[in-house]
Amino acid sequence: MREADHAEAGRWLSRHGLTDVEPTPLLATRLAVRRHAKLADSVLLAAFLIGAALTHVLGRLGDDTFSWPPLLVLAALVVGLLTGQWLLGWWVRRVDRTAGARLSRRVAHPVELGWPLVLGRPHAAFAVATFSGAVLLAVSVLPVPDPGLRYGAAVVLIGLTGVGAGIVMQLRQILTTPAVAEDEASLTADVVMRVEDARHLVTPSLVWSLPAIFLYGESVGWWNAVSIALVLAGVCALGLIEGRTTDVGTTARRALAVR
């Protein structure tokens, strides 16, 4: 166990109110792979956004109608995004399995940890509302007689399809992965990681970005104002939810206390 990983594990425990738990090699290993995976996922999302922007520009060069080849390229980028996210999840699960195989004994969660316990209804409702708002905005501008705007809406809808599928896929991985724990303390840490991963997953970075970037036409219209309003309203709503819901550590303890 590297000293830096050990120190980071100690800070993570303090941040989540687990000051009575000692950082172990198991915890340090699991946290380290999750940090690396989240960094790689951010790079993956940035690459997808850049690729989507390039296909949007190429699709609109010198053409007032839809250009289907760039949209097919964008669909291929969506497949690549989902594949990359699945591989990152597989990497994390593989490290967890390897760490779990070294345990002298292993405990399981006393209850089935469904999405209401791990993610929470407020965060789930926020994710659904944000995604639905972006989809409805993109669909609503399709009848507007502006080829560039309609093309941008198609880019947004294809991108949102990939984002939605990725969220469902990763959330399923979070919920179904077996616990990697040897005692009550490591079991609590396991649930904390799940709650933390799930809340991070539904933070709508791409859902906010896609309409604001791609829904523009030959002139400024109501769609531009709505795109920005969705971001501002979403930030305020997320802040209220984070402020009014229990912290990750408390949520994990309550999930384990359910019988």
mmCIF file of C-alpha atoms in Angstrom:
data_model
loop_
_atom_site.group_PDB
_atom_site.id
_atom_site.type_symbol
_atom_site.label_atom_id
_atom_site.label_comp_id
_atom_site.label_asym_id
_atom_site.label_seq_id
_atom_site.Cartn_x
_atom_site.Cartn_y
_atom_site.Cartn_z
ATOM 1 C CA MET A 1 0.000 0.000 0.000
ATOM 2 C CA ARG A 2 1.442 3.329 -1.043
ATOM 3 C CA GLU A 3 1.747 5.987 1.628
ATOM 4 C CA ALA A 4 -0.215 8.468 -0.524
ATOM 5 C CA ASP A 5 -3.102 5.986 -0.905
ATOM 6 C CA HIS A 6 -3.051 5.301 2.840
ATOM 7 C CA ALA A 7 -3.211 9.022 3.643
ATOM 8 C CA GLU A 8 -6.016 9.579 1.141
ATOM 9 C CA ALA A 9 -7.966 6.684 2.658
ATOM 10 C CA GLY A 10 -7.638 8.320 6.083
ATOM 11 C CA ARG A 11 -8.919 11.634 4.745
ATOM 12 C CA TRP A 12 -11.805 9.852 3.001
ATOM 13 C CA LEU A 13 -12.815 8.160 6.256
ATOM 14 C CA SER A 14 -12.717 11.463 8.147
ATOM 15 C CA ARG A 15 -14.739 13.179 5.433
ATOM 16 C CA HIS A 16 -17.517 10.627 5.825
ATOM 17 C CA GLY A 17 -17.590 10.555 9.611
ATOM 18 C CA LEU A 18 -15.760 7.227 9.977
ATOM 19 C CA THR A 19 -13.050 8.575 12.244
ATOM 20 C CA ASP A 20 -13.102 5.424 14.381
ATOM 21 C CA VAL A 21 -12.130 3.245 11.399
ATOM 22 C CA GLU A 22 -8.497 2.631 10.542
ATOM 23 C CA PRO A 23 -7.478 2.875 6.865
ATOM 24 C CA THR A 24 -6.635 -0.609 5.626
ATOM 25 C CA PRO A 25 -4.860 -1.834 2.480
ATOM 26 C CA LEU A 26 -8.248 -3.119 1.247
ATOM 27 C CA LEU A 27 -9.871 0.298 1.558
ATOM 28 C CA ALA A 28 -6.866 2.152 0.135
ATOM 29 C CA THR A 29 -6.792 -0.138 -2.915
ATOM 30 C CA ARG A 30 -10.515 0.220 -3.593
ATOM 31 C CA LEU A 31 -10.460 4.001 -3.220
ATOM 32 C CA ALA A 32 -7.381 4.356 -5.423
ATOM 33 C CA VAL A 33 -8.910 2.450 -8.335
ATOM 34 C CA ARG A 34 -12.109 4.501 -8.042
ATOM 35 C CA ARG A 35 -10.168 7.772 -8.169
ATOM 36 C CA HIS A 36 -8.339 6.637 -11.283
ATOM 37 C CA ALA A 37 -11.563 5.390 -12.876
ATOM 38 C CA LYS A 38 -13.365 8.693 -12.219
ATOM 39 C CA LEU A 39 -10.467 10.611 -13.754
ATOM 40 C CA ALA A 40 -10.494 8.331 -16.809
ATOM 41 C CA ASP A 41 -14.281 8.726 -17.075
ATOM 42 C CA SER A 42 -13.927 12.528 -17.061
ATOM 43 C CA VAL A 43 -11.394 12.280 -19.880
ATOM 44 C CA LEU A 44 -13.747 9.945 -21.737
ATOM 45 C CA LEU A 45 -16.660 12.380 -21.412
ATOM 46 C CA ALA A 46 -14.483 15.293 -22.553
ATOM 47 C CA ALA A 47 -13.324 13.298 -25.581
ATOM 48 C CA PHE A 48 -16.930 12.450 -26.426
ATOM 49 C CA LEU A 49 -17.934 16.104 -26.168
ATOM 50 C CA ILE A 50 -15.083 17.144 -28.466
ATOM 51 C CA GLY A 51 -15.978 14.396 -30.929
ATOM 52 C CA ALA A 52 -19.630 15.454 -30.899
ATOM 53 C CA ALA A 53 -18.604 19.060 -31.574
ATOM 54 C CA LEU A 54 -16.458 17.986 -34.513
ATOM 55 C CA THR A 55 -19.253 15.920 -36.046
ATOM 56 C CA HIS A 56 -21.605 18.872 -35.592
ATOM 57 C CA VAL A 57 -19.237 21.240 -37.380
ATOM 58 C CA LEU A 58 -18.499 18.788 -40.190
ATOM 59 C CA GLY A 59 -22.179 18.051 -40.639
ATOM 60 C CA ARG A 60 -23.011 21.739 -41.131
ATOM 61 C CA LEU A 61 -20.165 22.750 -43.447
ATOM 62 C CA GLY A 62 -21.625 24.072 -46.670
ATOM 63 C CA ASP A 63 -24.904 22.194 -46.300
ATOM 64 C CA ASP A 64 -28.336 23.463 -45.351
ATOM 65 C CA THR A 65 -29.811 19.992 -44.916
ATOM 66 C CA PHE A 66 -29.118 17.084 -42.664
ATOM 67 C CA SER A 67 -25.826 15.315 -43.261
ATOM 68 C CA TRP A 68 -26.260 11.754 -42.112
ATOM 69 C CA PRO A 69 -22.645 10.428 -42.178
ATOM 70 C CA PRO A 70 -21.512 12.681 -39.284
ATOM 71 C CA LEU A 71 -24.559 11.584 -37.288
ATOM 72 C CA LEU A 72 -23.572 7.976 -37.877
ATOM 73 C CA VAL A 73 -20.087 8.856 -36.657
ATOM 74 C CA LEU A 74 -21.685 10.406 -33.576
ATOM 75 C CA ALA A 75 -23.659 7.198 -33.006
ATOM 76 C CA ALA A 76 -20.351 5.303 -33.198
ATOM 77 C CA LEU A 77 -18.916 7.715 -30.604
ATOM 78 C CA VAL A 78 -21.865 6.914 -28.333
ATOM 79 C CA VAL A 79 -21.087 3.211 -28.661
ATOM 80 C CA GLY A 80 -17.441 3.977 -27.901
ATOM 81 C CA LEU A 81 -18.450 6.000 -24.832
ATOM 82 C CA LEU A 82 -20.600 3.169 -23.481
ATOM 83 C CA THR A 83 -17.871 0.622 -24.180
ATOM 84 C CA GLY A 84 -15.290 2.753 -22.404
ATOM 85 C CA GLN A 85 -17.544 3.237 -19.371
ATOM 86 C CA TRP A 86 -18.263 -0.483 -19.214
ATOM 87 C CA LEU A 87 -14.525 -1.251 -19.349
ATOM 88 C CA LEU A 88 -13.851 1.207 -16.533
ATOM 89 C CA GLY A 89 -16.552 -0.464 -14.441
ATOM 90 C CA TRP A 90 -15.079 -3.872 -15.269
ATOM 91 C CA TRP A 91 -11.651 -2.652 -14.155
ATOM 92 C CA VAL A 92 -13.015 -1.450 -10.801
ATOM 93 C CA ARG A 93 -14.923 -4.699 -10.248
ATOM 94 C CA ARG A 94 -11.837 -6.738 -11.148
ATOM 95 C CA VAL A 95 -9.720 -4.894 -8.575
ATOM 96 C CA ASP A 96 -12.496 -5.415 -6.013
ATOM 97 C CA ARG A 97 -12.653 -9.142 -6.779
ATOM 98 C CA THR A 98 -8.891 -9.480 -6.475
ATOM 99 C CA ALA A 99 -8.879 -7.628 -3.156
ATOM 100 C CA GLY A 100 -11.819 -9.687 -1.901
ATOM 101 C CA ALA A 101 -10.107 -12.961 -2.819
ATOM 102 C CA ARG A 102 -7.311 -12.128 -0.367
ATOM 103 C CA LEU A 103 -9.675 -11.723 2.589
ATOM 104 C CA SER A 104 -9.555 -14.427 5.247
ATOM 105 C CA ARG A 105 -13.320 -14.060 5.662
ATOM 106 C CA ARG A 106 -16.005 -12.121 3.834
ATOM 107 C CA VAL A 107 -19.316 -10.634 4.931
ATOM 108 C CA ALA A 108 -22.352 -9.720 2.876
ATOM 109 C CA HIS A 109 -24.856 -6.880 3.058
ATOM 110 C CA PRO A 110 -27.672 -7.753 5.499
ATOM 111 C CA VAL A 111 -30.269 -6.276 3.134
ATOM 112 C CA GLU A 112 -30.749 -5.833 -0.596
ATOM 113 C CA LEU A 113 -29.411 -2.384 -1.429
ATOM 114 C CA GLY A 114 -31.800 -1.072 -4.077
ATOM 115 C CA TRP A 115 -31.613 2.347 -5.685
ATOM 116 C CA PRO A 116 -33.889 4.047 -3.084
ATOM 117 C CA LEU A 117 -31.348 3.188 -0.381
ATOM 118 C CA VAL A 118 -28.159 3.837 -2.356
ATOM 119 C CA LEU A 119 -29.085 6.728 -4.636
ATOM 120 C CA GLY A 120 -32.071 8.148 -2.792
ATOM 121 C CA ARG A 121 -35.361 9.363 -4.229
ATOM 122 C CA PRO A 122 -34.438 13.092 -4.320
ATOM 123 C CA HIS A 123 -31.291 12.461 -6.373
ATOM 124 C CA ALA A 124 -33.147 10.008 -8.624
ATOM 125 C CA ALA A 125 -35.969 12.508 -9.221
ATOM 126 C CA PHE A 126 -33.420 15.229 -9.947
ATOM 127 C CA ALA A 127 -31.625 13.035 -12.500
ATOM 128 C CA VAL A 128 -34.890 12.091 -14.250
ATOM 129 C CA ALA A 129 -36.135 15.701 -14.298
ATOM 130 C CA THR A 130 -32.842 17.054 -15.663
ATOM 131 C CA PHE A 131 -32.635 14.409 -18.366
ATOM 132 C CA SER A 132 -36.305 14.822 -19.325
ATOM 133 C CA GLY A 133 -35.947 18.598 -19.511
ATOM 134 C CA ALA A 134 -32.991 18.328 -21.895
ATOM 135 C CA VAL A 135 -34.811 15.796 -24.088
ATOM 136 C CA LEU A 136 -38.000 17.878 -24.236
ATOM 137 C CA LEU A 137 -36.010 20.986 -25.139
ATOM 138 C CA ALA A 138 -34.241 19.200 -27.998
ATOM 139 C CA VAL A 139 -37.485 17.719 -29.296
ATOM 140 C CA SER A 140 -39.316 21.051 -29.065
ATOM 141 C CA VAL A 141 -36.892 22.821 -31.411
ATOM 142 C CA LEU A 142 -37.119 20.199 -34.150
ATOM 143 C CA PRO A 143 -40.098 21.985 -35.836
ATOM 144 C CA VAL A 144 -38.221 25.318 -35.897
ATOM 145 C CA PRO A 145 -37.410 26.236 -39.541
ATOM 146 C CA ASP A 146 -33.670 26.450 -38.959
ATOM 147 C CA PRO A 147 -31.552 23.609 -40.437
ATOM 148 C CA GLY A 148 -28.619 24.312 -38.148
ATOM 149 C CA LEU A 149 -30.807 24.248 -35.061
ATOM 150 C CA ARG A 150 -32.540 21.025 -36.113
ATOM 151 C CA TYR A 151 -29.169 19.407 -36.773
ATOM 152 C CA GLY A 152 -27.960 20.479 -33.344
ATOM 153 C CA ALA A 153 -31.105 18.995 -31.796
ATOM 154 C CA ALA A 154 -30.354 15.677 -33.490
ATOM 155 C CA VAL A 155 -26.821 15.771 -32.046
ATOM 156 C CA VAL A 156 -28.228 16.478 -28.581
ATOM 157 C CA LEU A 157 -30.770 13.635 -28.776
ATOM 158 C CA ILE A 158 -28.164 11.106 -29.908
ATOM 159 C CA GLY A 159 -25.807 12.265 -27.172
ATOM 160 C CA LEU A 160 -28.511 12.107 -24.510
ATOM 161 C CA THR A 161 -29.359 8.563 -25.581
ATOM 162 C CA GLY A 162 -25.789 7.551 -24.866
ATOM 163 C CA VAL A 163 -25.680 9.450 -21.574
ATOM 164 C CA GLY A 164 -28.923 7.872 -20.355
ATOM 165 C CA ALA A 165 -27.817 4.375 -21.298
ATOM 166 C CA GLY A 166 -24.466 4.943 -19.584
ATOM 167 C CA ILE A 167 -26.106 6.096 -16.340
ATOM 168 C CA VAL A 168 -28.411 3.063 -16.240
ATOM 169 C CA MET A 169 -25.534 0.683 -17.007
ATOM 170 C CA GLN A 170 -23.210 2.130 -14.364
ATOM 171 C CA LEU A 171 -25.943 2.381 -11.732
ATOM 172 C CA ARG A 172 -26.745 -1.292 -12.267
ATOM 173 C CA GLN A 173 -23.061 -2.111 -11.752
ATOM 174 C CA ILE A 174 -23.025 -0.124 -8.496
ATOM 175 C CA LEU A 175 -26.120 -1.888 -7.166
ATOM 176 C CA THR A 176 -25.306 -5.465 -8.182
ATOM 177 C CA THR A 177 -21.591 -5.716 -7.398
ATOM 178 C CA PRO A 178 -21.059 -8.025 -4.384
ATOM 179 C CA ALA A 179 -19.809 -6.475 -1.167
ATOM 180 C CA VAL A 180 -16.057 -6.551 -0.529
ATOM 181 C CA ALA A 181 -15.814 -6.467 3.256
ATOM 182 C CA GLU A 182 -14.437 -8.501 6.145
ATOM 183 C CA ASP A 183 -16.081 -6.784 9.114
ATOM 184 C CA GLU A 184 -18.678 -4.185 10.039
ATOM 185 C CA ALA A 185 -16.328 -1.245 9.436
ATOM 186 C CA SER A 186 -15.321 -2.328 5.932
ATOM 187 C CA LEU A 187 -18.972 -3.173 5.174
ATOM 188 C CA THR A 188 -19.987 0.376 6.112
ATOM 189 C CA ALA A 189 -17.183 1.732 3.920
ATOM 190 C CA ASP A 190 -18.434 -0.459 1.068
ATOM 191 C CA VAL A 191 -21.903 1.103 1.277
ATOM 192 C CA VAL A 192 -20.431 4.602 1.561
ATOM 193 C CA MET A 193 -18.526 4.016 -1.677
ATOM 194 C CA ARG A 194 -21.714 2.881 -3.404
ATOM 195 C CA VAL A 195 -23.673 5.929 -2.250
ATOM 196 C CA GLU A 196 -20.814 8.235 -3.222
ATOM 197 C CA ASP A 197 -20.447 6.617 -6.658
ATOM 198 C CA ALA A 198 -24.208 6.752 -7.306
ATOM 199 C CA ARG A 199 -24.526 10.433 -6.396
ATOM 200 C CA HIS A 200 -21.506 11.290 -8.512
ATOM 201 C CA LEU A 201 -23.014 9.352 -11.401
ATOM 202 C CA VAL A 202 -26.225 11.431 -11.566
ATOM 203 C CA THR A 203 -24.443 14.793 -11.535
ATOM 204 C CA PRO A 204 -25.573 15.891 -15.022
ATOM 205 C CA SER A 205 -22.383 17.234 -16.590
ATOM 206 C CA LEU A 206 -23.143 16.178 -20.181
ATOM 207 C CA VAL A 207 -26.898 16.589 -19.796
ATOM 208 C CA TRP A 208 -26.312 20.250 -18.940
ATOM 209 C CA SER A 209 -23.600 20.751 -21.564
ATOM 210 C CA LEU A 210 -25.182 19.263 -24.680
ATOM 211 C CA PRO A 211 -28.187 21.645 -25.106
ATOM 212 C CA ALA A 212 -26.183 24.744 -24.151
ATOM 213 C CA ILE A 213 -23.458 23.912 -26.692
ATOM 214 C CA PHE A 214 -25.370 22.517 -29.655
ATOM 215 C CA LEU A 215 -28.789 24.206 -29.616
ATOM 216 C CA TYR A 216 -27.922 27.315 -31.546
ATOM 217 C CA GLY A 217 -29.137 28.503 -34.921
ATOM 218 C CA GLU A 218 -28.764 31.456 -37.225
ATOM 219 C CA SER A 219 -30.100 33.773 -34.532
ATOM 220 C CA VAL A 220 -30.571 33.799 -30.785
ATOM 221 C CA GLY A 221 -33.944 32.375 -29.744
ATOM 222 C CA TRP A 222 -35.911 31.131 -26.800
ATOM 223 C CA TRP A 223 -34.052 27.823 -26.932
ATOM 224 C CA ASN A 224 -30.823 29.550 -25.919
ATOM 225 C CA ALA A 225 -32.463 31.106 -22.876
ATOM 226 C CA VAL A 226 -34.055 27.787 -21.893
ATOM 227 C CA SER A 227 -30.709 25.962 -22.254
ATOM 228 C CA ILE A 228 -29.040 28.366 -19.832
ATOM 229 C CA ALA A 229 -32.086 28.345 -17.530
ATOM 230 C CA LEU A 230 -31.901 24.543 -17.307
ATOM 231 C CA VAL A 231 -28.308 24.782 -16.135
ATOM 232 C CA LEU A 232 -29.009 27.514 -13.572
ATOM 233 C CA ALA A 233 -32.152 25.810 -12.261
ATOM 234 C CA GLY A 234 -30.330 22.489 -12.125
ATOM 235 C CA VAL A 235 -27.425 23.928 -10.126
ATOM 236 C CA CYS A 236 -29.834 25.511 -7.640
ATOM 237 C CA ALA A 237 -31.892 22.315 -7.345
ATOM 238 C CA LEU A 238 -28.794 20.172 -6.854
ATOM 239 C CA GLY A 239 -27.526 22.553 -4.184
ATOM 240 C CA LEU A 240 -30.843 22.364 -2.330
ATOM 241 C CA ILE A 241 -30.904 18.573 -2.549
ATOM 242 C CA GLU A 242 -27.319 18.268 -1.309
ATOM 243 C CA GLY A 243 -28.068 20.677 1.520
ATOM 244 C CA ARG A 244 -31.306 19.025 2.659
ATOM 245 C CA THR A 245 -30.447 15.347 2.255
ATOM 246 C CA THR A 246 -28.322 13.418 4.707
ATOM 247 C CA ASP A 247 -24.603 13.093 4.086
ATOM 248 C CA VAL A 248 -23.136 10.010 2.446
ATOM 249 C CA GLY A 249 -21.878 8.431 5.669
ATOM 250 C CA THR A 250 -25.234 8.777 7.442
ATOM 251 C CA THR A 251 -27.083 7.447 4.391
ATOM 252 C CA ALA A 252 -24.839 4.376 4.347
ATOM 253 C CA ARG A 253 -25.427 3.676 8.027
ATOM 254 C CA ARG A 254 -29.187 3.990 7.592
ATOM 255 C CA ALA A 255 -29.079 1.610 4.627
ATOM 256 C CA LEU A 256 -27.253 -0.972 6.738
ATOM 257 C CA ALA A 257 -29.656 -0.454 9.648
ATOM 258 C CA VAL A 258 -32.695 -1.434 7.548
ATOM 259 C CA ARG A 259 -33.837 -4.975 8.303
#
